Each structure stands twice: as structure tokens, then as C-alpha cells.
CSV table of C-alpha atoms in Angstrom, one decimal:
chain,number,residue,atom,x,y,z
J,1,UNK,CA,1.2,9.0,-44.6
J,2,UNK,CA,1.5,9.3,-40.7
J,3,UNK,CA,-3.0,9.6,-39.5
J,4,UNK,CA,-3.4,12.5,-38.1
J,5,UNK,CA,-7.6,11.8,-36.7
J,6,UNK,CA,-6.4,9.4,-34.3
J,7,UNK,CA,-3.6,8.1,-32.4
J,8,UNK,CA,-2.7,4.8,-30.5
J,9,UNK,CA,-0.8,4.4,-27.5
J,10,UNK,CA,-0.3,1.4,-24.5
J,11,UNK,CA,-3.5,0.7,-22.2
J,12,UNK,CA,-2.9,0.1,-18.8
J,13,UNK,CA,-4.9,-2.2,-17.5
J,14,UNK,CA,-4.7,-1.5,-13.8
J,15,UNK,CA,-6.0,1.9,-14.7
J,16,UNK,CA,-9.9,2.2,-14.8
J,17,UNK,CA,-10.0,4.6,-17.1
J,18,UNK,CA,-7.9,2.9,-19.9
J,19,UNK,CA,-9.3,-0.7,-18.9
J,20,UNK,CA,-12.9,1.1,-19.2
J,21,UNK,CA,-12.5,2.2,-22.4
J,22,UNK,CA,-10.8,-1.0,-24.1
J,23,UNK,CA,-13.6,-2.9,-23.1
J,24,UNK,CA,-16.3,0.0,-24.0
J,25,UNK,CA,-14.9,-0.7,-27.5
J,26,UNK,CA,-14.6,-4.6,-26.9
J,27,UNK,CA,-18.7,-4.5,-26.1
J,28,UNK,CA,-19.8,-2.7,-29.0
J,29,UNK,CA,-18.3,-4.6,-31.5
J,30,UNK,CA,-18.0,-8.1,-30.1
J,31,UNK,CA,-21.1,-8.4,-27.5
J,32,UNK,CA,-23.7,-6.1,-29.7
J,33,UNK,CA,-22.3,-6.2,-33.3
J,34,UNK,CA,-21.6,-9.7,-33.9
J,35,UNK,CA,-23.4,-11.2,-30.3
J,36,UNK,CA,-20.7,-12.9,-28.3
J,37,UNK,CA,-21.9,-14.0,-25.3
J,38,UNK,CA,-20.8,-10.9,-22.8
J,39,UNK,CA,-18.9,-13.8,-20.3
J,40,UNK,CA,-17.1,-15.1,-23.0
J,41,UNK,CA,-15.7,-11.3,-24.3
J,42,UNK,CA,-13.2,-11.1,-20.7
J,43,UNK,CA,-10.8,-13.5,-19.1
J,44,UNK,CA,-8.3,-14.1,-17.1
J,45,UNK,CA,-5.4,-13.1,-19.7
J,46,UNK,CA,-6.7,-9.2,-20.2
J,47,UNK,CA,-4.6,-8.7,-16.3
J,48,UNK,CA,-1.2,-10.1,-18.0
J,49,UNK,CA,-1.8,-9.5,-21.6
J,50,UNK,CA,-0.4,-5.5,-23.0
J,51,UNK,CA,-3.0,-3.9,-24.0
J,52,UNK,CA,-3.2,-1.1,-27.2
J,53,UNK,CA,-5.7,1.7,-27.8
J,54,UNK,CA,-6.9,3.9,-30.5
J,55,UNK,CA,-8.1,7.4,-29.6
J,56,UNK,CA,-10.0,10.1,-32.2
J,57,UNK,CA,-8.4,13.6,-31.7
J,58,UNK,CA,-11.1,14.4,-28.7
J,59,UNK,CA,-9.8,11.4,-26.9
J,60,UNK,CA,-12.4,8.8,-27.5
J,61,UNK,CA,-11.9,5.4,-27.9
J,62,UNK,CA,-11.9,4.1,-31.1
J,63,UNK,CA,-10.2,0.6,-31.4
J,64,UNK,CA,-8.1,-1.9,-29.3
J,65,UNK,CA,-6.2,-5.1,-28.9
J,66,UNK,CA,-4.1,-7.1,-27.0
J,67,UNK,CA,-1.0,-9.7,-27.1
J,68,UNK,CA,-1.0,-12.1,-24.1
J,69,UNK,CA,2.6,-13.4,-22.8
J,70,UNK,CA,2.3,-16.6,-25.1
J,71,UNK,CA,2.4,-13.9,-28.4
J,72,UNK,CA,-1.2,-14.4,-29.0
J,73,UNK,CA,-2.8,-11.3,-30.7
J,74,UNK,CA,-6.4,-11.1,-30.2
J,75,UNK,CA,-9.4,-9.3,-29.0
J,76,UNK,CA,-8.6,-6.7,-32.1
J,77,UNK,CA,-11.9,-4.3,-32.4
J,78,UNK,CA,-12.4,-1.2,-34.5
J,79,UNK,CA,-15.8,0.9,-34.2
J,80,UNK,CA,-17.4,1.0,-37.2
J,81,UNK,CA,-17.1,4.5,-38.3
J,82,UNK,CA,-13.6,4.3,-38.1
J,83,UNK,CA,-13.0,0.7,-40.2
J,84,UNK,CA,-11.5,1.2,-43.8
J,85,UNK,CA,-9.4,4.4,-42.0
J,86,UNK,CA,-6.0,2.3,-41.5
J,87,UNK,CA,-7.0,1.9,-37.5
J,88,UNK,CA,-6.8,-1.7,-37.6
J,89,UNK,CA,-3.8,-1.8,-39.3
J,90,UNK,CA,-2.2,1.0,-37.2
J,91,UNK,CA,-3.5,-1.7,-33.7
J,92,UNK,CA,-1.9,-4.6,-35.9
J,93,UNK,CA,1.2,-2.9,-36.2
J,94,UNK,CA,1.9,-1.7,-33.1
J,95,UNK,CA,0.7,-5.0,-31.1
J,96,UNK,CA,3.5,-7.0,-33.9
J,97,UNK,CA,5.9,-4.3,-32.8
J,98,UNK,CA,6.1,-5.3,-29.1
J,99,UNK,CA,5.8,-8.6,-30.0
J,100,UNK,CA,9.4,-8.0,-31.9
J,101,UNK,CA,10.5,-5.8,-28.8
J,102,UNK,CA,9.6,-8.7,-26.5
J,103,UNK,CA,11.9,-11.1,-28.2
J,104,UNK,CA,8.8,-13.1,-29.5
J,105,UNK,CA,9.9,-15.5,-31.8
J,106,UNK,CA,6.4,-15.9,-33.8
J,107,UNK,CA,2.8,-14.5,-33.2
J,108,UNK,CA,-0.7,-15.8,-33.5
J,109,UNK,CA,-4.0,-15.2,-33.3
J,110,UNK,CA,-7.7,-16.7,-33.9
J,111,UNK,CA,-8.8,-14.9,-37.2
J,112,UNK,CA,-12.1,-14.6,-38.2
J,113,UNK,CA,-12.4,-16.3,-41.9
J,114,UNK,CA,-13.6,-13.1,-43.3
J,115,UNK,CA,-10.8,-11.2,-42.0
J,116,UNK,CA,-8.3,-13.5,-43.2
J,117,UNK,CA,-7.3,-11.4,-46.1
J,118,UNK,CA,-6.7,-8.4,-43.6
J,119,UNK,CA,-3.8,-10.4,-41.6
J,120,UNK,CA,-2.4,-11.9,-44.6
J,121,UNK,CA,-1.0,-8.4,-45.7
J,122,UNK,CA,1.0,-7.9,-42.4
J,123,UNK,CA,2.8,-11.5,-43.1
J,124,UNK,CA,0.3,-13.7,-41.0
J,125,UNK,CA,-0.8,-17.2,-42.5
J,126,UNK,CA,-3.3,-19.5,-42.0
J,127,UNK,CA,-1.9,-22.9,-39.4
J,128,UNK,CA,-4.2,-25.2,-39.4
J,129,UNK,CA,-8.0,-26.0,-39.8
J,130,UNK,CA,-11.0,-23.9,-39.5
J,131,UNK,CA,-13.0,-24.1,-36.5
J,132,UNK,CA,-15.9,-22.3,-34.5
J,133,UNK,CA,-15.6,-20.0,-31.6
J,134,UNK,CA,-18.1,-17.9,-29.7
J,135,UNK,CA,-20.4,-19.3,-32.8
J,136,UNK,CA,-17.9,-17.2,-35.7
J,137,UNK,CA,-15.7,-19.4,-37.9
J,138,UNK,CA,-12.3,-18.6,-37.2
J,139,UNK,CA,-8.8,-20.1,-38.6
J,140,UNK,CA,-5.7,-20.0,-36.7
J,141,UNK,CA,-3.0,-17.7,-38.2
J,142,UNK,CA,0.7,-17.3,-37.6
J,143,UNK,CA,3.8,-15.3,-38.4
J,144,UNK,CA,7.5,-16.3,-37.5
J,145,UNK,CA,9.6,-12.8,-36.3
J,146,UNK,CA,12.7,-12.1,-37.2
J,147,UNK,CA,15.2,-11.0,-34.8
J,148,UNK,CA,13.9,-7.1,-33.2
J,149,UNK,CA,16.1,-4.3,-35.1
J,150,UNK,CA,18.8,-2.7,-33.3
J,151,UNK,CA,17.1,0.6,-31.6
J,152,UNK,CA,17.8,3.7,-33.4
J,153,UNK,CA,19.5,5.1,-31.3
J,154,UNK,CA,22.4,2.6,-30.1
J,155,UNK,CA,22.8,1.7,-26.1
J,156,UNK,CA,26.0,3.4,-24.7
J,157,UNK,CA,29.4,1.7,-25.5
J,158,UNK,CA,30.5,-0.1,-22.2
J,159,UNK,CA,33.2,2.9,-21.7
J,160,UNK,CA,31.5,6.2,-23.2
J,161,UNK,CA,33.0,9.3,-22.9
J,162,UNK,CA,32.5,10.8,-19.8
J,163,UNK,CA,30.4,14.2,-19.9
J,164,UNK,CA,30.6,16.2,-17.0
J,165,UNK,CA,27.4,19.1,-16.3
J,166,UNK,CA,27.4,21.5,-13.5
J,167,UNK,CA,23.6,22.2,-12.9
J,168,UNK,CA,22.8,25.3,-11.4
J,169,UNK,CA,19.9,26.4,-12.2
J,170,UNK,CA,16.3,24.4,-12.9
J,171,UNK,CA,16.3,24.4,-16.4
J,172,UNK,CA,19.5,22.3,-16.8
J,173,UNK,CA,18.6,20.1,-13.9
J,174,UNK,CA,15.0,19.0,-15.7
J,175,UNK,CA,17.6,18.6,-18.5
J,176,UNK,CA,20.2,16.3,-16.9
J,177,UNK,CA,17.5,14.0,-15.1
J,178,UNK,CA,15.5,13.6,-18.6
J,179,UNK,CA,18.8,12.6,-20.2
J,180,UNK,CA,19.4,10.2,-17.3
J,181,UNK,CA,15.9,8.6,-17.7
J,182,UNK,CA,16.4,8.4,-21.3
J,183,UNK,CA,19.6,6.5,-21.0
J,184,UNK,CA,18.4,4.0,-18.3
J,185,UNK,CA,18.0,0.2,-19.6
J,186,UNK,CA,16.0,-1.6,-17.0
J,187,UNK,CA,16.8,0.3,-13.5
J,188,UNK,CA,16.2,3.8,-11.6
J,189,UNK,CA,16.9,4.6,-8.1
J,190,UNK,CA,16.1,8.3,-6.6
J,191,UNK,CA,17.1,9.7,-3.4
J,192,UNK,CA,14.7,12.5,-2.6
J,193,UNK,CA,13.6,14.2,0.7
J,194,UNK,CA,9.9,15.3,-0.3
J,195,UNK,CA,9.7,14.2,-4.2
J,196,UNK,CA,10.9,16.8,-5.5
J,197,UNK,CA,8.0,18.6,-7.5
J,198,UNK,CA,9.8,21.0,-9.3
J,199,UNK,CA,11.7,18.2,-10.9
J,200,UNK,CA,9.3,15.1,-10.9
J,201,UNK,CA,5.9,16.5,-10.9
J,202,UNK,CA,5.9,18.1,-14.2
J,203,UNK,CA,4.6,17.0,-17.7
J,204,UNK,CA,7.8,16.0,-19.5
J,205,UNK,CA,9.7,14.1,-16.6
J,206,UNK,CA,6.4,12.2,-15.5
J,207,UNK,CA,5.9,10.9,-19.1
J,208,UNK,CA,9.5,9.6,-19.8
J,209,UNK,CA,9.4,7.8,-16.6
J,210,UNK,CA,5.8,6.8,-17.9
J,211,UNK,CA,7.5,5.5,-21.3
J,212,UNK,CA,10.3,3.8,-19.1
J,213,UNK,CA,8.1,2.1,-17.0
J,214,UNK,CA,5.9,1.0,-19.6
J,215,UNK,CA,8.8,0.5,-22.4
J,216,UNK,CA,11.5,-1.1,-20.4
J,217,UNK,CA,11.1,-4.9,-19.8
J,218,UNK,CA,11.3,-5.9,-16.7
J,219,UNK,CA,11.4,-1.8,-15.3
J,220,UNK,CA,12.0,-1.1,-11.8
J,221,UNK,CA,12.4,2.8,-10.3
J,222,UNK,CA,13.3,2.4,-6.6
J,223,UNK,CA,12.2,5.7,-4.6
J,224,UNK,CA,13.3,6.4,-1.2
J,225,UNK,CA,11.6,9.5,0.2
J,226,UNK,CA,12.8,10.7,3.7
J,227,UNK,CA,9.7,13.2,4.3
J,228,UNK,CA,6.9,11.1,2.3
J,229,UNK,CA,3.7,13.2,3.8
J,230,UNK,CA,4.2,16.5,1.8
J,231,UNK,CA,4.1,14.9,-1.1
J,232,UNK,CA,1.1,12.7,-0.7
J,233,UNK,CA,-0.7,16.0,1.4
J,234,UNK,CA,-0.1,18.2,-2.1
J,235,UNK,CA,-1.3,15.6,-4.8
J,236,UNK,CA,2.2,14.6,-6.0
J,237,UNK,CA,1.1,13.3,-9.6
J,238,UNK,CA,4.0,11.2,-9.4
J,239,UNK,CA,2.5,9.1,-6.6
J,240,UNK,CA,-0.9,8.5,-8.5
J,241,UNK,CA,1.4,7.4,-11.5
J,242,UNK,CA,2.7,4.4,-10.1
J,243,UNK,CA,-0.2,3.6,-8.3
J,244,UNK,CA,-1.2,2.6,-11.7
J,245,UNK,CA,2.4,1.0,-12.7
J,246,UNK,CA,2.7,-0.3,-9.3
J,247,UNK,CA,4.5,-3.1,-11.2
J,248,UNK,CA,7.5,-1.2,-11.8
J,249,UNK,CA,7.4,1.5,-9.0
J,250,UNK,CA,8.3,0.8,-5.7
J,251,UNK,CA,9.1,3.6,-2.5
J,252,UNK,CA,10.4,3.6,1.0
J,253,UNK,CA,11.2,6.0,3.6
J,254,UNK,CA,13.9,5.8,6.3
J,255,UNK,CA,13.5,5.1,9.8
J,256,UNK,CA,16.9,5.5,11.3
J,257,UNK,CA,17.9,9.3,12.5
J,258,UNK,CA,21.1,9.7,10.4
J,259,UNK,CA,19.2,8.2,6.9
J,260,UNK,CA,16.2,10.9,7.8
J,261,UNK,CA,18.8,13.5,7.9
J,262,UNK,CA,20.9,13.2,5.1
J,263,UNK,CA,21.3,16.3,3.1
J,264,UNK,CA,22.0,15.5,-0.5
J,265,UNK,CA,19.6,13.6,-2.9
J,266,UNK,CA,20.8,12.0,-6.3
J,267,UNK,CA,19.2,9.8,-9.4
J,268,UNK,CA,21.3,6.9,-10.6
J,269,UNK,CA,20.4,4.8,-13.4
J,270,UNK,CA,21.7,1.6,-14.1
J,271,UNK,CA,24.1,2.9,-17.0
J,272,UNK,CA,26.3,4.2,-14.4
J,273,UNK,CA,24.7,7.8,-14.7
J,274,UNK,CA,23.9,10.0,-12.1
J,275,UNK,CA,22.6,13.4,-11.4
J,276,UNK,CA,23.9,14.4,-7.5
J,277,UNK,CA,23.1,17.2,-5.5
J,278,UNK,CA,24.9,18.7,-2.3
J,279,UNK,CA,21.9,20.2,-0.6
J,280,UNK,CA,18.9,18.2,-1.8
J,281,UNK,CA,16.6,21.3,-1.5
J,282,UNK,CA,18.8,23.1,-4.0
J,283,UNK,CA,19.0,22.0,-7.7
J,284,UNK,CA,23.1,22.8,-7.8
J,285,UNK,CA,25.1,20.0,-8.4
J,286,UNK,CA,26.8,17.6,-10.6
J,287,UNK,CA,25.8,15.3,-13.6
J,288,UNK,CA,27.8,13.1,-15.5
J,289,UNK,CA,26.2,10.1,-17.8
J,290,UNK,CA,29.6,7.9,-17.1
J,291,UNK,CA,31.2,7.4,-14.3
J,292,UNK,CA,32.0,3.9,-12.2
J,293,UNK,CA,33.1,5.0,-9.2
J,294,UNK,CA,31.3,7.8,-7.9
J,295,UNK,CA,28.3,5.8,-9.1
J,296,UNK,CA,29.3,2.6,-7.2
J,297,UNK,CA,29.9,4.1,-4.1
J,298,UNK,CA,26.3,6.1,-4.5
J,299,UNK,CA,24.8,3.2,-5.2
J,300,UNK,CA,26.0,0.9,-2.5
J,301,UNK,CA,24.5,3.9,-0.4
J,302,UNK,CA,21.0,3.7,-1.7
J,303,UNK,CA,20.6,-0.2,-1.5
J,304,UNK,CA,21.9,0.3,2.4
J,305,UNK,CA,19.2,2.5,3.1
J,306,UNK,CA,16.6,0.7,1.1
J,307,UNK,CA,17.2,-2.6,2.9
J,308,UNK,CA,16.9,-0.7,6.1
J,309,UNK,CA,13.9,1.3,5.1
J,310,UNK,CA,10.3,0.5,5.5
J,311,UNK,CA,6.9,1.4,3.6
J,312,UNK,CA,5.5,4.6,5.1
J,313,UNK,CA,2.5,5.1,6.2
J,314,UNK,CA,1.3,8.2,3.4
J,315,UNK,CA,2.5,5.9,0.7
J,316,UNK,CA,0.7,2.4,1.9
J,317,UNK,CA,-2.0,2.7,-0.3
J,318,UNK,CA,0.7,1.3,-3.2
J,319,UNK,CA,0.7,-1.4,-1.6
J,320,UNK,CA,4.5,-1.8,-0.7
């Protein structure tokens, strides 16, 4: 049975109010329940290491962990009302998951000896001889992974069937970019003159390039925005996004006369997709999700004017 009292989704660290709440949780149950020192609860690996959390149905945090780059699970906390409600096990899972996703070829993890029993259901084992940490007995414990699963829904075959869309109205456009995002593997580039909001500020497009950005090893969405003040002067949620994934979100803005005034704007992803639009204040255009040349050439465009682009002023507070 899927739980329906609480939910678990990626922490981001950078963010305050995610990091806040893992360690909220982290203090309650490690630093007042079972008295590890408070310096000894944080290090250096929580800034590289992903990051889960549990949430009740009002949004409260309930539980976390974390796997650091080496595929060490650890720092695995419940609160106490919610142990004994498969929370744990639902944190376990997920943090094994990504460990799968990353290509990890085993996990570990410092066990407490009384939770032993817990990890051995999910295929964990005990590696090695007992030993005392912040004053608990732990073992070490390890799993070997096998090979991730093919995704469920299987990347495109090198030479798809093209699908040509005419998009003319907003509906359809919010459609074709969604699809484009979807189908991206690593890469996103969009050519915009003021953001967009009617396509990029809105719920459903902000959280699949949230998912991509977060899902996607090694993600990058390139952003050049000829007119980057509107944007930042309305609140663009977009921007406040990736000033939290600043990892994988990166703008510019042109500074040469005939990059400023070019008309169209256009999303590629790196699947040799694209969504392309005459008049980049209308959403009329074309999409197709496969097609080499037109792509190419669209591409070589947008690296061009990246290369000659700089950070803008508005948008320096990402740090670019």
C-alpha cells in the first residue's frame, strides 16, 4: 500500500528552508534523543551529499537522510511519533534508489547495533567489526547493487520518428515545451527575450525543469535572456529557482546590437528537440521532438551568442 500521511521528496541543501528542516529533524533525534554531541551531528559532506525528506500532509518534517558521493547512507532520522509507520523504510528506499540511479556499485552505512535488523530486510549486511561512534555501538553494513533497471519509459531510438506540431495557441505551446523537457537527458538551452512567464513561470513547467535539474546527472539548462530586468523587476519564480540549483542553471544576456534584437526565441534539448518561434513575443511556431538539422544549425546559434554574452547585471546575484 502506497502512505498516504506523508510523503518524501529530494532536499536541497542550498535552500534554507529544506536544509533547515533536515537538520530540525537531525537535532531532535540525534542531539536530544540519544545526546550526540551537537558538533559532531554536521559536517563537511551534508554540502555534496543528496539529501531526502519526509513531510506529514501539513508539510512538516518528519524524517531524513542522506547518501554522500562515496554511497555512504547515513544520518537516517525519524521523529518518534512517526517510527513503526514505514517512514524509515520509505527514506531507506528512496536513498538505495539513487544510489542505483547513480550507477553505485554497492552502499554502506554505520548502523546502530539495534537497528541492525531494520537494514537487514532491505539487503544490507553486516562488514566488519563492531565499533563505537559518538558513544552508540555501531556495525558497518553493506549491500552490493545490481546494475539500475532500464527506465520505464525507454530513451528515444537514435532515429525516432519525426513529429511535427504547429503551436498556435498557449495551451499547445505549455504542451510542446513540457514534452521537450521531459525528453531531455542531460542538456537544455532557451533563447528568450524577457523569460517568458506565460510559459516558464507557471506550476507544471517550473517543476519538471525542477525534476530535471534535480533528476538528471550532471544537468545543465543554459538561459540566454536578451531583456533580463523585467523578469527580475516582476518576481520571475524561475529566477529564484535556480538560485537554489545554481548548480545546474546558468543565464546570460547579449551585449552586441544584432544578438539584443533578434526576433525569434526557441528551446532545444539535447535529443535533437526543439520548440521554435518566429516572433518570440508570440507563442506560434513549430515543434518537432526530431530533427538534426534544423537543430544543428539552432544550436550552433545559441553557443555563438552564449560565448559572446555576458552575466547581467539583474541576474548577478546567481552568481554567474
Amino acid at each position: 500500500m502506497i502512505p498516504s500521511d506523508f510523503t518524501i521528496d529530494f532536499a536541497d541543501w542550498n535552500n534554507a528552508a529544506d536544509r533547515e528542516a533536515c537538520l530540525r529533524v537531525r537535532e531532535i533525534v540525534f542531539v536530544l534523543e540519544q545526546n550526540v554531541p551537537a558538533e559532531d551531528e554536521v559536517d563537511d559532506l551534508d554540502g555534496v551529499s543528496r539529501h531526502v525528506l519526509a513531510r506529514d500532509v501539513s508539510g512538516t518534517a518528519i524524517g531524513t537522510g542522506r547518501i554522500t558521493p562515496q554511497g555512504v547512507i547515513g544520518r537516517v532520522a525519524v521523529l518518534a511519533d512517526w517510527r513503526k509507520r514505514h517512514v524509515g523504510s520509505a527514506l531507506v528506499r528512496t536513498l538505495v534508489e539513487q544510489a542505483q540511479a547513480l550507477a553505485y556499485p554497492a552502499v554502506e552505512m554505520h548502523a546502530q547495533l539495534d537497528a541492525v535488523p531494520f537494514y537487514e530486510k532491505f539487503g544490507f549486511a553486516v562488514h566488519g567489526d563492531e565499533f563505537v561512534e559518538c558513544g552508540i555501538r555501531h556495525v558497518n553494513m553493506r549491500m552490493e547493487l545490481a546494475p539500475p533497471s532500464p527506465p520505464e519509459r525507454p530513451a528515444p531510438p537514435p532515429r525516432p520518428e519525426a513529429e511535427v506540431v504547429a503551436v498556435d495557441s498557449r495551451e499547445t505551446a505549455l504542451d510542446r515545451t513540457l514534452a521537450l523537457i521531459g525528453d531531455a537527458r542531460r542538456d537544455l538551452c532557451v533563447y528568450t527575450r524577457d523569460l517568458d512567464p506565460a510559459l516558464f513561470d507557471n506550476d507544471v513547467v517550473l517543476d519538471a525543469l525542477k525534476h530535471f535539474a534535480i533528476g538528471a546527472r550532471g544537468a545543465t539548462v543554459r538561459i540566454i535572456v536578451q531583456e533580463p530586468r523585467v523578469p527580475a523587476q516582476r518576481g520571475h519564480r524561475l529566477i529564484a529557482m535556480a538560485q537554489r540549483l545554481s548548480s545546474a542553471f546558468a543565464f546570460r544576456t547579449p551585449v552586441q546590437d544584432e544578438d539584443l534584437q533578434y526576433p525569434s526565441a526557441f528551446v532545444l534539448n539535447d535529443v535533437r528537440g526543439f520548440y521554435f518561434r518566429t516572433l518570440g513575443n508570440r507563442f506560434d511556431g513549430e515543434a518537432i521532438n526530431y530533427a538534426p538539422g534544423k537543430h544543428a544549425q539552432l544550436l550552433e546559434y545559441f553557443n555563438q551568442v552564449w560565448e559572446r554574452s555576458e552575466p547581467s547585471d539583474e541576474l548577478r546575484q546567481l552568481s554567474l
